C-alpha cells in the first residue's frame, strides 16, 4: 500500500538557523505516528511544512502521491490535512459550536449540513454539553479538544496533533488518548508531536525521532526508547551508558 | 435540527419584522415636514451603516471610502435618468452594481494592507474619487446635477419622484434599510458570516480550516459597495440634487460607519441603534445650536463620539442587551507569519 | 526649476507634520485623526500670539511648540490612555476617538474664532522674496523649509538619545518594556507631546504664509497621513523622504497637469508604492 504522506528530504531554515535538515519518512494510511525529539528539534517546523504554513527550502511533501509542499494552508486543508496548534488558537469571540462549524464549512457550503456535521463532531469529541459556551470560557483541556473537533469537522485524511496531550492531568490525558484512538478508528491517519512519553509510547504504532533538525531514528516505540542515541539526545551523554 | 443559533435567529427575525412594522407606521401621525425628513435621513443612514457593517464590522475591514460607493450609486442612477431617460428604480440597481464593482476595485489592491495602512489607503481612494469628480465636467463637475422632475409621469414609484407628499420616500428608505438588515441577517447565518468572524479572531487558524481569506473579503466588499450604491441612488432621488460636495466628500466616509461603530460593529442591531441616536442628535444640535456656524454643534457631536467610543466601545446596542462579541483589533488583513 | 524648489520647501513642511504623526503612530498603533486639527490649533495660536503681542510669529515658535507639547501630553492622559485600555474594538475606538477629537477641536475653533479666514500680515519675512540663480523663493516658505529641516534634525537627534531608544523599544514590545523599568505611560505621553510639538512648529511656520481657518487642518492632515503611510509608519527618515517626494509630486502635478488635481498625483504615487511595498518605503511595522 502506498504511504499516505511522504516527507522527502525536507529542509527548512529560518534566518540562518536550520530548523529541519534533510528529513525523510513516510506516514502509512491508518497508523498513529509519533514525532518526538528534544526541544528545538524541529517538530513544529516540520508540521508547518506539511500543513502549508511554511514552504520547505528544499525537498518535497506528498499526500497520496500528490505534491503539497508549497501549497498554502487553505489548500492543504482541502486536500485532507488538518492540524491543531501547539498554542491553542480558538476563535474566542465564537461559541464552541460556531468554532466547529467553521471547520465544517470547509467542505459544506450550506449552513444546515454544516451545523449537523458540527453537532455530530461535538458529540464524537464529547463536547456536546459545551456547544453554546463561548470558546474563551473553556478549560485548557476542553480547548484542546475543541481544536481537535474543529479539525475533524473538515473531514481530513491526516490529522496533525501538536502537543495535544502536554500539560494535561492523567485523567484528561487518558481521555485524550481514547479520543485519538477513536479518530483512528474512523479511518483518519494521525501524526502527533508529544513530549509526554508515558502517554505517547503505548498509543503510537511507530515513532520518528528528531534531534537538532535531523531524523535520528524511526521505529517501533519499544525499540526507539531503548536506542542509545535517542537517550543521549534527550538526556545527554552521562546517561547514555545503559 | 434546533440549536441555540437557530432559535436566536428566529427571534431576531421576529423582532426585525416588528421593528419594520413600527417604522412603517411611525411617520403616519407626523405631519411636520422637518421631522419627517429627519426620520427619512435616519432610516437611510441606518441602512447605509448596516451596508458598511458588512465589510467593516463583520468582515473587519475598516473601509473609510464608502462615500465613494454612495456617490457612484447616486451619480450612475442620476446620469442614467438625465442622459438616457432610465427610471431611477431601475437605475438604482445599476448604481448598486457599479458601487459593488468600485468596492471590488478598491479592495483588490488594498486588502493585502494591514489595519492602519488599509484605513488610510481607503481614505485616499475616497479623496481621489472626490477630486476626480470635481474636475469631471461630463458628470457636472463642481456644479453638480439637478435631478429633473419628469412632468409627463407625475408622482410615481417607478420614477421614484414625489413632489408634494414626500412620504413614499420614507418607504423607499425603509425598504432599503430593511434589505440591508436582511442581508446582514442572512450573512450572519451563512458560511461567510462564520468565516469572516473566524478570520477576525485568528487568520492562521482560519486558513488551516480551508478558509480562503481574500475571496471572502472581496465578497464582503461587493455586497457592501452594492448596497451602499443603492442607498446613494435613493438619496439622490430624495434630495433632487447631487454634487461631489454632497455625495462624495471625505467626511461622509466617516459619517457612514459612525452609527455602526458607536452602535456596535459586527452586530445586527448596532447600526440601527447608532443611527437612531446619532442622526437625530446631530441634526438637532445643528439646527438649534449650529445654525449660525457657531461650532457648538460640532463640539457636542465630537464630544459625544469620544464619550461613546471610550465609555462603551462595544457599542450602544449592548446597553439594550444585544449580545456583543469581543472582536479583535484593527489588524485583520495581515496574516501572521507562522511560528517556526 | 521654480516649481521644483517650491515643491521641495512644501515637502519639508509635509515631512515635519508627518514626522509628528509617525511618532504617535509608531508608539501606540494609533492613527491620530486629529493631527490636522493640532496643526490648525498651532496656527491659531501663532495668529493670536501675533495679534495680541504684535510679535513676529517666528518669535512665537518656542512658546507655541511648548503649548502644543503640553496639549499632546494632555490628550494622551485624558483620552488615549483610556482608549488604549479598552477591551473591545481597540483599533476602531482609537480611530473614532481621535476623529471625535478632531470634530470637537474644529467646533471649538469655529466657536472661538469664527469660520472666516485669518492671516498674519506683518511677519518679518512676509512678502519678501529672495532671488537664487533666477529662481524666486518667497522668504516665508524658505524659512519654513529651513526650520522644518532643523526641527527634523532635532527629532532625529532625539531618536538617538536614550529617550528615543526607549520610544523605539516601547513601540516594538509594549509588554516587555515594563520589565526593564520603562514607564509606558510616561513614554507615551512624551511621545504624544513631541509629536504635537513637531506639528506645532510646522503650524507656526505655515501661519506666516498660509491662511488660518478651522478647516485648514483637514487639508494638511490627509497629506500627512499619505506621507506617513508612504514613508512607512514608524520611520522618521521615511517621513522625511516621503514628505519631500510628496511635495515634489504635488508641485509638478499642479504645474504640468492641472492645479486642482495636484493631490491626485501624490495619491496615485502613494497607492502605486503601496502595491509593491505594503509597509511603505521604509516601514518597519
PDB file of C-alpha atoms in Angstrom, chain B residues 154-264:
ATOM      1  CA  UNK B 154     -46.070  62.823 -12.322  1.00  0.00           C
ATOM      2  CA  UNK B 155     -45.667  61.278  -8.910  1.00  0.00           C
ATOM      3  CA  UNK B 156     -44.541  57.729  -9.461  1.00  0.00           C
ATOM      4  CA  UNK B 157     -42.844  54.818  -7.807  1.00  0.00           C
ATOM      5  CA  UNK B 158     -41.153  53.728 -10.975  1.00  0.00           C
ATOM      6  CA  UNK B 159     -39.516  57.083 -11.324  1.00  0.00           C
ATOM      7  CA  UNK B 160     -39.118  57.472  -7.623  1.00  0.00           C
ATOM      8  CA  UNK B 161     -40.303  61.008  -7.740  1.00  0.00           C
ATOM      9  CA  UNK B 162     -42.841  62.513  -5.413  1.00  0.00           C
ATOM     10  CA  UNK B 163     -43.290  66.195  -5.463  1.00  0.00           C
ATOM     11  CA  UNK B 164     -45.776  67.265  -2.837  1.00  0.00           C
ATOM     12  CA  UNK B 165     -46.077  64.452  -0.390  1.00  0.00           C
ATOM     13  CA  UNK B 166     -42.637  63.061   0.393  1.00  0.00           C
ATOM     14  CA  UNK B 167     -43.933  60.182   2.456  1.00  0.00           C
ATOM     15  CA  UNK B 168     -43.205  57.491  -0.159  1.00  0.00           C
ATOM     16  CA  UNK B 169     -39.534  58.350   0.141  1.00  0.00           C
ATOM     17  CA  UNK B 170     -39.744  57.157   3.694  1.00  0.00           C
ATOM     18  CA  UNK B 171     -40.943  53.791   2.472  1.00  0.00           C
ATOM     19  CA  UNK B 172     -38.231  53.682  -0.142  1.00  0.00           C
ATOM     20  CA  UNK B 173     -35.615  54.377   2.509  1.00  0.00           C
ATOM     21  CA  UNK B 174     -37.255  51.882   4.833  1.00  0.00           C
ATOM     22  CA  UNK B 175     -37.258  49.219   2.160  1.00  0.00           C
ATOM     23  CA  UNK B 176     -33.585  49.895   1.597  1.00  0.00           C
ATOM     24  CA  UNK B 177     -32.756  49.700   5.284  1.00  0.00           C
ATOM     25  CA  UNK B 178     -34.832  46.549   5.638  1.00  0.00           C
ATOM     26  CA  UNK B 179     -33.000  44.900   2.766  1.00  0.00           C
ATOM     27  CA  UNK B 180     -29.643  45.902   4.211  1.00  0.00           C
ATOM     28  CA  UNK B 181     -30.663  44.468   7.570  1.00  0.00           C
ATOM     29  CA  UNK B 182     -31.917  41.295   5.960  1.00  0.00           C
ATOM     30  CA  UNK B 183     -28.710  40.842   4.024  1.00  0.00           C
ATOM     31  CA  UNK B 184     -26.763  41.244   7.251  1.00  0.00           C
ATOM     32  CA  UNK B 185     -29.043  38.717   8.941  1.00  0.00           C
ATOM     33  CA  UNK B 186     -28.602  36.234   6.120  1.00  0.00           C
ATOM     34  CA  UNK B 187     -24.864  36.679   6.181  1.00  0.00           C
ATOM     35  CA  UNK B 188     -24.701  36.163   9.923  1.00  0.00           C
ATOM     36  CA  UNK B 189     -26.125  32.715   9.477  1.00  0.00           C
ATOM     37  CA  UNK B 190     -24.188  31.854   6.373  1.00  0.00           C
ATOM     38  CA  UNK B 191     -20.793  30.423   5.735  1.00  0.00           C
ATOM     39  CA  UNK B 192     -19.351  33.848   5.072  1.00  0.00           C
ATOM     40  CA  UNK B 193     -20.562  35.203   8.370  1.00  0.00           C
ATOM     41  CA  UNK B 194     -18.806  32.433  10.246  1.00  0.00           C
ATOM     42  CA  UNK B 195     -15.721  32.557   8.130  1.00  0.00           C
ATOM     43  CA  UNK B 196     -15.279  36.310   8.479  1.00  0.00           C
ATOM     44  CA  UNK B 197     -15.552  36.127  12.227  1.00  0.00           C
ATOM     45  CA  UNK B 198     -13.007  33.346  12.255  1.00  0.00           C
ATOM     46  CA  UNK B 199     -10.601  35.391  10.178  1.00  0.00           C
ATOM     47  CA  UNK B 200     -11.018  38.331  12.502  1.00  0.00           C
ATOM     48  CA  UNK B 201     -10.264  36.198  15.509  1.00  0.00           C
ATOM     49  CA  UNK B 202      -7.365  34.195  14.145  1.00  0.00           C
ATOM     50  CA  UNK B 203      -6.433  34.246  10.472  1.00  0.00           C
ATOM     51  CA  UNK B 204      -3.834  31.499  10.858  1.00  0.00           C
ATOM     52  CA  UNK B 205      -6.317  29.071  12.378  1.00  0.00           C
ATOM     53  CA  UNK B 206      -8.890  30.062   9.778  1.00  0.00           C
ATOM     54  CA  UNK B 207      -6.545  29.244   6.944  1.00  0.00           C
ATOM     55  CA  UNK B 208      -5.816  25.875   8.461  1.00  0.00           C
ATOM     56  CA  UNK B 209      -9.543  25.210   8.115  1.00  0.00           C
ATOM     57  CA  UNK B 210      -9.559  25.868   4.377  1.00  0.00           C
ATOM     58  CA  UNK B 211     -10.750  29.460   4.626  1.00  0.00           C
ATOM     59  CA  UNK B 212      -9.671  31.427   1.602  1.00  0.00           C
ATOM     60  CA  UNK B 213      -9.377  34.861   3.074  1.00  0.00           C
ATOM     61  CA  UNK B 214      -9.013  37.090   0.067  1.00  0.00           C
ATOM     62  CA  UNK B 215     -12.028  35.885  -1.943  1.00  0.00           C
ATOM     63  CA  UNK B 216     -14.190  36.130   1.146  1.00  0.00           C
ATOM     64  CA  UNK B 217     -13.179  39.752   1.642  1.00  0.00           C
ATOM     65  CA  UNK B 218     -13.914  40.533  -1.948  1.00  0.00           C
ATOM     66  CA  UNK B 219     -17.376  39.099  -1.473  1.00  0.00           C
ATOM     67  CA  UNK B 220     -17.919  41.351   1.533  1.00  0.00           C
ATOM     68  CA  UNK B 221     -16.712  44.350  -0.427  1.00  0.00           C
ATOM     69  CA  UNK B 222     -19.004  43.665  -3.343  1.00  0.00           C
ATOM     70  CA  UNK B 223     -22.100  43.280  -1.196  1.00  0.00           C
ATOM     71  CA  UNK B 224     -21.290  46.272   0.950  1.00  0.00           C
ATOM     72  CA  UNK B 225     -20.457  48.503  -2.004  1.00  0.00           C
ATOM     73  CA  UNK B 226     -23.530  47.459  -3.948  1.00  0.00           C
ATOM     74  CA  UNK B 227     -25.920  48.160  -1.105  1.00  0.00           C
ATOM     75  CA  UNK B 228     -24.274  51.498  -0.419  1.00  0.00           C
ATOM     76  CA  UNK B 229     -24.638  52.414  -4.068  1.00  0.00           C
ATOM     77  CA  UNK B 230     -28.343  51.697  -3.990  1.00  0.00           C
ATOM     78  CA  UNK B 231     -28.661  53.885  -0.932  1.00  0.00           C
ATOM     79  CA  UNK B 232     -26.914  56.638  -2.821  1.00  0.00           C
ATOM     80  CA  UNK B 233     -29.371  56.370  -5.690  1.00  0.00           C
ATOM     81  CA  UNK B 234     -32.337  56.670  -3.369  1.00  0.00           C
ATOM     82  CA  UNK B 235     -30.774  59.643  -1.647  1.00  0.00           C
ATOM     83  CA  UNK B 236     -30.271  61.364  -4.982  1.00  0.00           C
ATOM     84  CA  UNK B 237     -33.901  60.998  -5.888  1.00  0.00           C
ATOM     85  CA  UNK B 238     -34.944  62.266  -2.498  1.00  0.00           C
ATOM     86  CA  UNK B 239     -32.902  65.442  -2.348  1.00  0.00           C
ATOM     87  CA  UNK B 240     -33.165  66.186  -6.023  1.00  0.00           C
ATOM     88  CA  UNK B 241     -29.645  67.480  -6.465  1.00  0.00           C
ATOM     89  CA  UNK B 242     -26.206  65.933  -6.257  1.00  0.00           C
ATOM     90  CA  UNK B 243     -22.680  67.232  -6.435  1.00  0.00           C
ATOM     91  CA  UNK B 244     -19.334  65.990  -5.162  1.00  0.00           C
ATOM     92  CA  UNK B 245     -19.664  68.040  -2.002  1.00  0.00           C
ATOM     93  CA  UNK B 246     -22.887  66.345  -1.029  1.00  0.00           C
ATOM     94  CA  UNK B 247     -22.349  62.722  -2.002  1.00  0.00           C
ATOM     95  CA  UNK B 248     -18.613  62.157  -2.362  1.00  0.00           C
ATOM     96  CA  UNK B 249     -16.988  64.260   0.289  1.00  0.00           C
ATOM     97  CA  UNK B 250     -14.494  62.744   2.688  1.00  0.00           C
ATOM     98  CA  UNK B 251     -16.331  63.326   5.914  1.00  0.00           C
ATOM     99  CA  UNK B 252     -19.252  61.324   4.599  1.00  0.00           C
ATOM    100  CA  UNK B 253     -16.958  58.322   4.622  1.00  0.00           C
ATOM    101  CA  UNK B 254     -16.613  58.761   8.351  1.00  0.00           C
ATOM    102  CA  UNK B 255     -20.266  59.565   8.910  1.00  0.00           C
ATOM    103  CA  UNK B 256     -21.481  56.407   7.213  1.00  0.00           C
ATOM    104  CA  UNK B 257     -19.672  53.970   9.509  1.00  0.00           C
ATOM    105  CA  UNK B 258     -20.123  56.115  12.594  1.00  0.00           C
ATOM    106  CA  UNK B 259     -23.562  54.759  13.578  1.00  0.00           C
ATOM    107  CA  UNK B 260     -22.265  51.231  13.157  1.00  0.00           C
ATOM    108  CA  UNK B 261     -19.183  51.865  15.242  1.00  0.00           C
ATOM    109  CA  UNK B 262     -20.990  53.636  18.025  1.00  0.00           C
ATOM    110  CA  UNK B 263     -23.914  51.280  17.946  1.00  0.00           C
ATOM    111  CA  UNK B 264     -21.797  48.167  17.821  1.00  0.00           C
TER     112      UNK B 264
END
